[in-house]
Amino acid sequence: GQQVMQIPQYQHVQEGEDFTTYCNSSTTLSNIQWYKQRPGGHPVFLIQLVKSGEVKKQKRLTFQFGEAKKNSSLHITATQTTDVGTYFCAGPADSWGKLQFGAGTQVVVTP
Amino acid sequence: DVKVTQSSRYLVKRTGEKVFLECVQDMDHENMFWYRQDPGLGLRLIYFSYDVKMKEKGDIPEGYSVSREKKERFSLILESASTNQTSMYLCASSRQGRNEKLFFGSGTQLSVL
């Protein structure tokens, strides 16, 4: 079946640095979603990408969907302590609404 | 504000007990989900329901059952709790369709002793 893989699993970042997390699917995706889970919290939807090559920005976060619609990336510029958490990508697993989540990238920010 | 409410934030049970985890959503969503979250393993789908009384097994259904008698409520049942079911359980809901986002509850941290 479809697999969604995320790398790295863990990212330690100095405050002010940039970093990128990657998401790869074994199959072509109709869309990809990104979620953020703060420590002690629950996953919260961030964004959805639908078109091949699509790029969307949310302040310091830049999301990209690959041309082949099999991979995606999240780039954070000038990381802040508020960026701490685990970022998950997810692709549709069926037409009803089931999602296949990646294992997540846990981000730790040091001041 | 839209809401997915899980009945307990923390729960401690004994091995062999029957455990009920309740989830209620107020968004009139067709889909409801139960996930289990363990460190390093991400979110693993236990069961999925796309309509009242309809259910579908997820990736790790063994040891669990579910009930959806009303649209807004989705219950996860551990028939006989075991220590390897100690975990964070997350309920979620969504509208039906390929492009719909999930709304998650705050989670229930279950410890089975």
XYZ file of C-alpha atoms in Angstrom:
224
model
C 0.000 0.000 0.000
C 0.851 3.657 -0.024
C 3.702 4.746 2.219
C 4.562 8.267 3.312
C 8.056 8.797 4.672
C 9.423 11.854 6.402
C 13.011 12.865 7.005
C 14.616 13.730 9.249
C 12.825 12.169 12.187
C 14.484 14.621 14.532
C 15.871 18.123 13.918
C 17.806 20.200 16.412
C 17.996 23.842 15.298
C 19.618 26.964 16.696
C 17.242 29.892 16.974
C 17.553 32.030 13.871
C 18.693 29.194 11.581
C 16.729 27.801 8.647
C 15.816 24.162 8.206
C 13.856 21.916 5.882
C 11.887 18.740 6.443
C 10.993 16.399 3.613
C 8.084 14.128 2.848
C 8.149 11.370 0.203
C 5.353 9.157 -1.013
C 5.617 5.799 -2.756
C 2.675 6.801 -4.981
C 1.440 9.949 -6.692
C -0.733 12.031 -4.393
C -3.774 14.089 -5.307
C -2.862 16.449 -2.487
C -0.653 16.664 0.571
C -1.457 18.129 3.971
C 0.817 19.356 6.724
C 0.014 19.350 10.431
C 1.846 20.713 13.483
C 1.712 19.221 16.947
C 3.060 21.342 19.788
C 4.549 19.477 22.792
C 1.662 18.160 24.885
C -0.827 19.174 22.211
C -2.682 17.599 19.343
C -2.023 17.838 15.590
C -3.391 20.981 14.004
C -3.861 21.426 10.274
C -1.451 23.897 8.684
C -1.939 23.738 4.940
C -2.911 21.679 1.921
C -1.117 21.594 -1.431
C -2.944 20.337 -4.494
C -1.189 21.401 -7.686
C 2.033 20.038 -9.139
C 4.927 22.355 -8.206
C 2.729 24.418 -5.899
C 4.435 26.684 -3.376
C 2.591 28.277 -0.460
C 3.880 30.502 2.304
C 2.692 31.123 5.821
C 4.915 33.832 7.321
C 8.289 32.097 7.802
C 7.015 28.693 6.631
C 7.274 27.714 2.958
C 5.541 24.584 1.705
C 6.272 23.002 -1.633
C 4.654 20.168 -3.597
C 6.895 18.361 -6.060
C 6.368 18.380 -9.804
C 5.626 14.651 -9.813
C 3.297 15.051 -6.786
C 5.223 12.393 -4.891
C 7.141 14.607 -2.508
C 6.780 17.740 -0.470
C 8.902 19.933 1.744
C 8.467 22.386 4.585
C 11.132 25.067 4.949
C 11.243 27.282 8.025
C 13.229 30.497 7.855
C 14.814 32.112 10.930
C 13.515 29.486 13.342
C 11.944 30.718 16.553
C 11.163 28.907 19.798
C 7.494 29.004 18.799
C 8.349 26.608 15.948
C 9.036 23.796 18.416
C 6.893 20.730 17.808
C 6.384 17.795 15.503
C 5.461 18.401 11.876
C 3.529 15.715 10.042
C 2.779 15.383 6.374
C -0.166 13.296 5.198
C -1.526 12.101 1.880
C -4.980 10.713 1.030
C -5.232 6.944 1.414
C -8.689 6.623 -0.152
C -11.481 8.762 -1.574
C -13.477 8.858 1.669
C -11.047 10.985 3.626
C -8.640 8.546 5.231
C -5.077 9.928 5.443
C -1.692 8.214 5.494
C 0.570 10.131 7.877
C 4.335 10.278 7.840
C 6.149 9.521 11.094
C 6.760 13.219 11.691
C 9.769 15.466 12.173
C 10.315 16.520 15.769
C 11.866 19.992 15.905
C 13.759 21.234 18.932
C 14.930 24.849 18.989
C 17.701 26.092 21.230
C 17.923 29.824 22.015
C -15.242 27.256 17.282
C -15.327 23.724 15.940
C -14.654 21.049 18.483
C -13.647 17.440 18.880
C -13.952 16.481 22.525
C -12.417 13.426 24.122
C -13.922 12.410 27.427
C -10.704 11.986 29.410
C -7.266 13.573 29.193
C -5.628 10.944 31.377
C -6.800 7.435 32.202
C -5.236 4.685 34.295
C -6.588 1.149 33.983
C -5.614 -2.321 35.056
C -4.685 -5.197 32.770
C -7.788 -7.086 31.675
C -10.214 -4.219 32.255
C -12.658 -3.158 29.562
C -11.923 0.427 28.569
C -14.121 2.908 26.739
C -12.705 6.027 25.116
C -15.340 8.480 23.996
C -15.139 11.139 21.320
C -17.745 13.717 20.321
C -17.615 16.224 17.467
C -19.926 19.173 16.922
C -19.198 19.811 13.227
C -21.671 17.340 11.681
C -18.737 15.516 10.093
C -19.337 12.214 8.357
C -15.869 10.807 9.048
C -14.414 9.965 12.426
C -11.081 8.356 13.243
C -9.182 6.824 16.120
C -5.402 7.073 16.049
C -2.751 5.847 18.384
C 0.442 7.872 18.854
C 3.656 6.377 20.208
C 7.117 7.999 20.227
C 8.918 7.447 16.945
C 5.938 5.723 15.312
C 3.864 8.711 14.331
C 0.087 8.462 14.023
C -1.261 4.995 13.393
C -4.878 4.524 12.393
C -6.822 2.058 14.524
C -10.346 2.431 13.087
C -12.208 4.718 10.760
C -15.934 5.390 10.399
C -17.449 7.150 7.383
C -21.058 6.983 8.519
C -23.253 5.958 11.418
C -22.873 2.238 12.137
C -20.195 1.983 9.437
C -16.616 1.183 10.351
C -13.433 0.158 8.673
C -10.270 -1.317 10.136
C -7.177 0.818 10.053
C -3.567 -0.297 10.240
C -3.596 -1.638 13.819
C -7.129 -2.791 14.773
C -6.108 -5.840 16.824
C -7.295 -5.620 20.425
C -9.707 -2.769 19.656
C -13.308 -2.348 18.568
C -15.401 0.740 17.868
C -18.979 1.894 18.020
C -20.746 4.668 16.148
C -24.422 4.740 17.010
C -24.803 8.481 16.454
C -23.117 10.715 13.913
C -21.427 12.923 16.475
C -20.036 10.164 18.711
C -17.325 7.587 18.054
C -16.208 5.241 20.801
C -13.060 3.165 20.999
C -13.273 0.006 23.087
C -10.439 -2.040 24.515
C -12.136 -5.328 25.349
C -9.363 -6.496 27.666
C -6.685 -3.874 28.185
C -3.055 -4.936 28.012
C 0.130 -3.092 28.944
C 1.133 -2.739 25.285
C -1.956 -0.582 24.776
C -0.483 2.116 26.988
C -0.388 5.047 24.601
C -1.789 8.417 23.547
C -5.120 8.004 21.748
C -6.276 10.720 19.395
C -9.729 11.068 17.920
C -10.292 13.085 14.754
C -13.138 14.015 12.442
C -13.496 15.365 8.930
C -15.986 15.926 6.159
C -16.110 13.231 3.556
C -13.859 13.561 0.555
C -10.293 13.258 -0.640
C -9.279 16.849 0.101
C -10.690 17.306 3.571
C -8.605 18.186 6.590
C -8.774 16.458 9.953
C -9.734 18.096 13.239
C -8.205 16.389 16.241
C -9.291 16.122 19.843
C -6.880 16.861 22.680
C -6.043 13.196 23.165
C -6.338 10.641 25.962
C -3.142 9.373 27.583
C -4.004 5.833 28.634
C -1.812 3.914 31.044
C -2.503 0.212 31.523
C -0.868 -1.205 34.640
